[in-house]
Amino acid sequence: MVWLKRLGRGQAVALATMIGAGLLSAAAAVGQAWVIAGLIADAIGGAALDALWTPALAALGLIVLRGVLSVLSEVAGATAAHRIKRAVRGHVLSALTALGPAWFDLRASGAVTATAVDQVEALDGFVSRFYPAQILAGLVPVALLVPVFLVDPPSGWMLLAAGALTPVIMAAVGWRTGVHARSQITTMKRANGYFLDRLQGLVTLKLFGEIGRERARMRAVSDDLRRRTMGVLRFAFLSATALELLSSFALALVAVHLAGGLLRDDGMALAEGLFLLILVPEIFQPLRRLGTHYHDKASAVAASEAILEILDAAGALPAEAAPLAIEAAPGVTFDGVSLAYPGGRRAALDGVTFEVAPGEVVALVGESGSGKSTLLSILLGLRRPTAGEVQVNGVPVTGRALVPSLAWAGQRVRILSAPLRDNLTLGGCDADDDRIADAITAAALGPVIGRLPGGLDTMVGEGGRMLSGGEARRVALARALVRDAPLVLLDEPTADLDRDSEAAVLSALRALAAGRTVIVATHSPAVVAMADRLVRLEQGVVVENRPADGHPDD
Amino acid sequence: MTDLLYFLRLTAGRVGWMLLGTALAVLVVGLGLALLGLAGAVAVGVLAGSAWLLRPVALGRSAARYFEKLTTHEATFRILADIRLWFFDRIAPLVPGRVGGLRAGDLLSRLVGDVDALDGLYIQLLTPSVVALIAAFALAFILGAAAPLVAIAVLAILALAGLGVPVLTERAGRSAGRCQVQRASDLRQQVIDLTQGLTDLIANDAVGSALAEADRASDRYGVIIRRQALVAAIGAAATQVLTQAALVCVLLVGVGMGAGGSGAEGGVGPILAIGAFVTLAAFEAVAPLPLAYQMLGRTRAASRRLREVAEMRPAVCDPSRAAAVPVETDIRIEAVRFTYPNGDAPALNGIDLTVAAGEKVAIVGPSGSGKSTLLALLLRFHDPDAGAVRIGGADLRDLAQDAHHARLGVLSQGTSILAGTLRDNLLLGAPGAGGEAVADALRIAGLERFAAELPEGLDTWLGEAGVAVSGGEARRIALARVILRAAPILLLDEPTEGLDADTERAVLKALEAVMVGRTVVMITHRPAVAEAMERVVRIEGGRLFE
């Protein structure tokens, strides 16, 4: 809530515009009520039509002025909300990238998507509607009571009493709304994650004849979401209803009181009575608006909790270390590196110690789940070891300090939907054509490019030409060559490839290994055969560390 | 409009809720007319004796409005849940033959965002339109009897507010709505790409550009929301201005009538007061219309995106009368030709292959040779363009897909681990399997230690937001699933791909036990794996070589 208000105040100009427009509109409302009350009184009093034109035009002028003011206020609100949502979404996304994949170990990515998209959107109602409405609800009714007291103090007291009830009603309804909104948002995030998971696994569900049962589960999830949303709305609507009722009763009260006064001949003038009647709804209007937008606030508060969880976690990260400047192929030392996943069943890495000499090619082997990928992710700075450290050229490495000096090709190659050239120069825009050409030759991509209609400028990836698994792997290796980094990390570069593609990838690998330090996680005997050293992991422990076959122990 | 009618038909099951909601909405407007009319009358001294009625009518109106909101929202959420299930029913037959190309993020965005956008259809559009129409008639009736000229003037302004403004906002919102739906989907996709591809982005120093791209998507979406807010603000302000102008108009016309001598002496006052207040109530009924019609564009775009997917023809359809699934498990592929819908060369070009019941056949070949296509035809993800695929003598096209899949055990690298407990994942496709069968399957698949080490054993939550499962473990879980399914035919797609030599040996050994007594077709490019089979056929360029 504090954070939300700070966001709102950050947009000072917009907020001032909204408040200013609201106050001006209230002043115009007094004028309008006065003119129209006079108009009605004159009309009833039998005035001629000609005498009414001037006040009628004045009333119309005030009416149009109020319309313009309300548009102005809405525009200011929408603009502020747009700025805030964009900034917050940017912060959330960059916090997620700072937290890295480790953040997703315990969270469904569908739910995180919901936070970055839908929860941020939920801030809109607070910024553009609830917050200015809250401020105006404190100012406008008080300001409008002044003319009421001037005209007829008893009416003023009645309205004041009714107005004083408002905060009580709001508070009574408010806290229930908050509780329900929170549980509704949790359910919504879970439902989002659930839907994404089931869509991704739809083929599996189909093959196992689970579509029918899945349908039932999906209905249950939808029903749960509906029940919780209704739970929120039941209370949110109640606050609007209570305020509406209060406004109606106040109107009735004043009307009856005035009727009594008007019937007495010594009573107030008809125009004054009508003026008060017209003004009553205007007094309650800001309060009712606040009630209408109350669930905007509840959703925004609940959303801000989900958002702040991410922002705070990123804020608590240790400061990112300065990048290490590495010129030549570095030596890498793992010194008692251990890592346990949160909620994991055992340590993923347990006291891993070994050395990689400068320029060496080390094959990391071991059963899947033995810790190979985890070890690489530490070098990438995606995870922090729970004990021990990694040194590069004798200097301890923390965070992502190594990233600028390393090239990486993972198991799932990310092909951007962009021209092939951009896919090769990813992260290194200064690459010249010669280097690209060399990389293409070394990665045996020549024939692939030859087949593409537009050569290097052909769009690939989504919406372009899809690359086969082997082609994508070679693109990843060519990327690493273009990047020309002294340290190369590869995760299963030849998995899923047939023998011809594997041979092409191996030759690219050989080119890449020249003059660089390479650490490659692999199952392939052919890759192991071209390595200098083999390190075998078993359940996070180094069980073998020897020169690879064909390399004499030195 | 056809898009909207299409979805209105889907709401047929909730007619009761919708009628109740609309009836309550009409009641609200009716009580509003009564309340304000009465207040006007009381204020000018007519009907002063009925002043006590004000309170119950006010209470009734507020209560009716509360229940109206609850009912219309309840109806809307029920309708949305129906549509979501309906959409799920539509996409299930489309995978993987048709929507394999659509990204999960895009489908999610349709399943969540677009379905939710349809809420405008009933709650914002249908009910308020009906209510506004009824309010207009009520106004014409009440005022028309007392002061026809006033009625005509007010109705003219009411038409402006209830028809003119909505027509304008509808036009303004039409392209914006389409844009809004598209941009929301783009943004969601950007965020999913960013979060799921994070490792690669960080390792390639590409975080900055990906963030900038997501920011652009966020900005584009925000701009359209802001534009919608502007249109909505103008629409609301216009309605408000017209409402107040109508009040002034009532006075002027009323006085004009009085001056013209058509009103009785002193009778103009009550007509004016009641007319003014009734006018206010009637305009309250048309106030939601501009926003509703502005959002029509968005609703229509969302429904079009849903229909786009829902009306895709599945790659394969169940026959109108499905044949009984034969007991025999011999596979006959007869002169099969197949070209992918968007492919230029045939993926399979005249394939003949017979696998006897109980036989174990490996199909080898380089990637792109047609191995996976052959498997897809056996799974009946596609139908051949020419020739036939028969199992037990029955053409797959004559069988219900579910019944066909029920006798298949499939193990492939694409098998998903679903978010859920280990038990849920194992029992997928064999919901009735007992504890002993599960224990056996765990043992054969080599998962005993894995299961024992899990913090909550079989009830440990796996997958996203649960315990991460390595590639080898996932494959073993898939294998255990197949064992529990006890299907007579096994289709194995590179069952050991991505596994290291030790795990590969272990999985193959487990498979050996599972394959006994079953008809097996395995595709692989690894000679060592193929050796475990009785017969090896080679496929290359869409043709088969024994």
mmCIF file of C-alpha atoms in Angstrom, chain A residues 279-446:
data_model
loop_
_atom_site.group_PDB
_atom_site.id
_atom_site.type_symbol
_atom_site.label_atom_id
_atom_site.label_comp_id
_atom_site.label_asym_id
_atom_site.label_seq_id
_atom_site.Cartn_x
_atom_site.Cartn_y
_atom_site.Cartn_z
ATOM 1 C CA LEU A 279 -26.276 18.924 -4.460
ATOM 2 C CA VAL A 280 -26.855 15.842 -2.255
ATOM 3 C CA PRO A 281 -25.882 13.251 -4.919
ATOM 4 C CA GLU A 282 -22.842 15.375 -5.776
ATOM 5 C CA ILE A 283 -21.664 15.194 -2.172
ATOM 6 C CA PHE A 284 -21.893 11.426 -2.142
ATOM 7 C CA GLN A 285 -20.557 10.976 -5.655
ATOM 8 C CA PRO A 286 -16.827 10.949 -4.657
ATOM 9 C CA LEU A 287 -17.568 8.503 -1.829
ATOM 10 C CA ARG A 288 -19.538 6.209 -4.112
ATOM 11 C CA ARG A 289 -16.782 6.346 -6.664
ATOM 12 C CA LEU A 290 -14.389 5.292 -3.944
ATOM 13 C CA GLY A 291 -16.665 2.357 -3.135
ATOM 14 C CA THR A 292 -16.883 1.374 -6.800
ATOM 15 C CA HIS A 293 -13.112 1.348 -7.109
ATOM 16 C CA TYR A 294 -12.546 -0.369 -3.806
ATOM 17 C CA HIS A 295 -11.831 -3.717 -5.396
ATOM 18 C CA ASP A 296 -9.327 -1.972 -7.692
ATOM 19 C CA LYS A 297 -7.455 -1.203 -4.522
ATOM 20 C CA ALA A 298 -7.824 -4.709 -3.118
ATOM 21 C CA SER A 299 -6.526 -6.295 -6.332
ATOM 22 C CA ALA A 300 -3.704 -3.783 -6.578
ATOM 23 C CA VAL A 301 -2.594 -4.426 -3.014
ATOM 24 C CA ALA A 302 -2.649 -8.182 -3.538
ATOM 25 C CA ALA A 303 -0.849 -7.757 -6.874
ATOM 26 C CA SER A 304 1.772 -5.535 -5.293
ATOM 27 C CA GLU A 305 2.610 -8.338 -2.875
ATOM 28 C CA ALA A 306 3.357 -10.706 -5.749
ATOM 29 C CA ILE A 307 5.365 -7.977 -7.486
ATOM 30 C CA LEU A 308 7.299 -6.944 -4.392
ATOM 31 C CA GLU A 309 8.203 -10.569 -3.681
ATOM 32 C CA ILE A 310 10.170 -10.535 -6.930
ATOM 33 C CA LEU A 311 11.557 -7.004 -6.578
ATOM 34 C CA ASP A 312 12.639 -7.562 -2.972
ATOM 35 C CA ALA A 313 14.310 -10.879 -3.783
ATOM 36 C CA ALA A 314 16.265 -9.200 -6.568
ATOM 37 C CA GLY A 315 17.107 -6.282 -4.289
ATOM 38 C CA ALA A 316 18.540 -8.695 -1.732
ATOM 39 C CA LEU A 317 20.952 -10.200 -4.255
ATOM 40 C CA PRO A 318 24.590 -9.376 -3.589
ATOM 41 C CA ALA A 319 25.924 -6.669 -5.863
ATOM 42 C CA GLU A 320 26.990 -8.004 -9.221
ATOM 43 C CA ALA A 321 30.750 -8.467 -9.406
ATOM 44 C CA ALA A 322 32.740 -6.504 -11.961
ATOM 45 C CA PRO A 323 33.389 -8.554 -15.109
ATOM 46 C CA LEU A 324 36.693 -10.380 -15.166
ATOM 47 C CA ALA A 325 38.940 -9.308 -17.999
ATOM 48 C CA ILE A 326 40.316 -12.455 -19.561
ATOM 49 C CA GLU A 327 42.428 -12.272 -22.698
ATOM 50 C CA ALA A 328 43.840 -15.756 -23.315
ATOM 51 C CA ALA A 329 42.490 -19.227 -22.600
ATOM 52 C CA PRO A 330 42.096 -19.250 -18.809
ATOM 53 C CA GLY A 331 42.711 -21.921 -16.208
ATOM 54 C CA VAL A 332 39.686 -22.838 -14.115
ATOM 55 C CA THR A 333 39.797 -24.303 -10.605
ATOM 56 C CA PHE A 334 36.844 -25.826 -8.795
ATOM 57 C CA ASP A 335 37.628 -25.793 -5.111
ATOM 58 C CA GLY A 336 35.256 -27.808 -2.950
ATOM 59 C CA VAL A 337 32.182 -26.565 -4.789
ATOM 60 C CA SER A 338 28.886 -27.712 -3.235
ATOM 61 C CA LEU A 339 25.331 -26.762 -4.101
ATOM 62 C CA ALA A 340 21.963 -27.876 -2.767
ATOM 63 C CA TYR A 341 18.717 -27.000 -4.504
ATOM 64 C CA PRO A 342 15.994 -25.585 -2.308
ATOM 65 C CA GLY A 343 13.738 -28.508 -1.406
ATOM 66 C CA GLY A 344 16.132 -30.800 -3.242
ATOM 67 C CA ARG A 345 16.456 -34.369 -2.117
ATOM 68 C CA ARG A 346 20.253 -34.290 -1.895
ATOM 69 C CA ALA A 347 23.106 -31.937 -2.719
ATOM 70 C CA ALA A 348 23.396 -31.471 -6.483
ATOM 71 C CA LEU A 349 27.139 -30.920 -6.061
ATOM 72 C CA ASP A 350 29.145 -32.097 -3.107
ATOM 73 C CA GLY A 351 32.725 -30.834 -2.704
ATOM 74 C CA VAL A 352 33.605 -30.842 -6.390
ATOM 75 C CA THR A 353 37.327 -30.204 -6.765
ATOM 76 C CA PHE A 354 39.331 -30.321 -9.994
ATOM 77 C CA GLU A 355 41.425 -28.138 -12.237
ATOM 78 C CA VAL A 356 41.159 -27.230 -15.871
ATOM 79 C CA ALA A 357 44.466 -26.108 -17.373
ATOM 80 C CA PRO A 358 44.538 -23.149 -19.805
ATOM 81 C CA GLY A 359 43.629 -24.342 -23.306
ATOM 82 C CA GLU A 360 42.479 -27.733 -22.088
ATOM 83 C CA VAL A 361 39.339 -29.478 -23.342
ATOM 84 C CA VAL A 362 37.599 -31.186 -20.433
ATOM 85 C CA ALA A 363 34.739 -33.622 -20.956
ATOM 86 C CA LEU A 364 32.304 -33.737 -18.039
ATOM 87 C CA VAL A 365 30.591 -37.095 -18.045
ATOM 88 C CA GLY A 366 28.170 -38.833 -15.741
ATOM 89 C CA GLU A 367 24.612 -40.041 -15.521
ATOM 90 C CA SER A 368 21.964 -37.427 -16.117
ATOM 91 C CA GLY A 369 21.258 -35.763 -12.814
ATOM 92 C CA SER A 370 24.843 -36.237 -11.657
ATOM 93 C CA GLY A 371 25.480 -32.495 -11.537
ATOM 94 C CA LYS A 372 27.106 -31.686 -14.903
ATOM 95 C CA SER A 373 24.627 -29.010 -15.913
ATOM 96 C CA THR A 374 24.621 -27.570 -12.395
ATOM 97 C CA LEU A 375 28.395 -27.195 -12.538
ATOM 98 C CA LEU A 376 28.149 -25.313 -15.834
ATOM 99 C CA SER A 377 25.372 -23.104 -14.438
ATOM 100 C CA ILE A 378 27.714 -22.031 -11.622
ATOM 101 C CA LEU A 379 30.287 -20.880 -14.174
ATOM 102 C CA LEU A 380 27.497 -18.991 -15.944
ATOM 103 C CA GLY A 381 26.665 -17.289 -12.645
ATOM 104 C CA LEU A 382 23.117 -18.660 -12.692
ATOM 105 C CA ARG A 383 23.531 -20.346 -9.330
ATOM 106 C CA ARG A 384 25.763 -19.603 -6.389
ATOM 107 C CA PRO A 385 27.608 -22.458 -4.725
ATOM 108 C CA THR A 386 26.497 -23.056 -1.137
ATOM 109 C CA ALA A 387 30.126 -23.837 -0.264
ATOM 110 C CA GLY A 388 33.509 -23.674 -1.989
ATOM 111 C CA GLU A 389 34.464 -21.426 -4.861
ATOM 112 C CA VAL A 390 35.456 -21.301 -8.477
ATOM 113 C CA GLN A 391 38.680 -19.544 -9.469
ATOM 114 C CA VAL A 392 39.645 -18.401 -12.921
ATOM 115 C CA ASN A 393 43.349 -17.745 -13.368
ATOM 116 C CA GLY A 394 43.544 -17.900 -9.578
ATOM 117 C CA VAL A 395 40.919 -15.179 -9.059
ATOM 118 C CA PRO A 396 37.700 -16.200 -7.264
ATOM 119 C CA VAL A 397 34.655 -15.729 -9.482
ATOM 120 C CA THR A 398 31.295 -14.602 -8.163
ATOM 121 C CA GLY A 399 28.045 -13.943 -9.956
ATOM 122 C CA ARG A 400 28.097 -13.401 -13.673
ATOM 123 C CA ALA A 401 31.603 -11.953 -13.851
ATOM 124 C CA LEU A 402 32.659 -14.608 -16.358
ATOM 125 C CA VAL A 403 29.791 -14.152 -18.812
ATOM 126 C CA PRO A 404 31.478 -11.527 -21.021
ATOM 127 C CA SER A 405 34.486 -13.818 -21.453
ATOM 128 C CA LEU A 406 32.667 -17.019 -22.228
ATOM 129 C CA ALA A 407 30.734 -18.588 -25.049
ATOM 130 C CA TRP A 408 27.880 -20.978 -24.323
ATOM 131 C CA ALA A 409 25.861 -23.514 -26.241
ATOM 132 C CA GLY A 410 23.136 -25.234 -24.254
ATOM 133 C CA GLN A 411 20.963 -28.263 -24.802
ATOM 134 C CA ARG A 412 18.079 -26.268 -26.141
ATOM 135 C CA VAL A 413 19.454 -23.797 -28.663
ATOM 136 C CA ARG A 414 17.523 -20.585 -28.752
ATOM 137 C CA ILE A 415 17.051 -19.541 -32.358
ATOM 138 C CA LEU A 416 15.780 -15.964 -32.542
ATOM 139 C CA SER A 417 13.153 -15.204 -35.120
ATOM 140 C CA ALA A 418 15.554 -12.925 -36.970
ATOM 141 C CA PRO A 419 17.903 -13.149 -39.961
ATOM 142 C CA LEU A 420 20.471 -15.931 -39.647
ATOM 143 C CA ARG A 421 23.227 -13.315 -39.456
ATOM 144 C CA ASP A 422 21.729 -11.838 -36.282
ATOM 145 C CA ASN A 423 21.528 -15.317 -34.860
ATOM 146 C CA LEU A 424 25.261 -15.708 -35.374
ATOM 147 C CA THR A 425 26.307 -12.317 -34.027
ATOM 148 C CA LEU A 426 24.072 -12.510 -30.942
ATOM 149 C CA GLY A 427 25.761 -10.504 -28.246
ATOM 150 C CA GLY A 428 28.657 -9.395 -30.432
ATOM 151 C CA CYS A 429 27.509 -6.784 -32.897
ATOM 152 C CA ASP A 430 31.047 -5.741 -33.732
ATOM 153 C CA ALA A 431 31.800 -9.053 -35.434
ATOM 154 C CA ASP A 432 33.189 -8.427 -38.916
ATOM 155 C CA ASP A 433 32.249 -10.405 -41.996
ATOM 156 C CA ASP A 434 35.542 -12.296 -42.109
ATOM 157 C CA ARG A 435 35.034 -13.679 -38.658
ATOM 158 C CA ILE A 436 31.481 -14.683 -39.530
ATOM 159 C CA ALA A 437 32.673 -16.368 -42.711
ATOM 160 C CA ASP A 438 35.357 -18.279 -40.770
ATOM 161 C CA ALA A 439 32.813 -19.371 -38.190
ATOM 162 C CA ILE A 440 30.456 -20.574 -40.913
ATOM 163 C CA THR A 441 33.200 -22.637 -42.521
ATOM 164 C CA ALA A 442 34.355 -24.108 -39.210
ATOM 165 C CA ALA A 443 30.799 -24.995 -38.144
ATOM 166 C CA ALA A 444 30.101 -26.563 -41.559
ATOM 167 C CA LEU A 445 27.141 -24.233 -42.025
ATOM 168 C CA GLY A 446 28.103 -23.450 -45.653
#
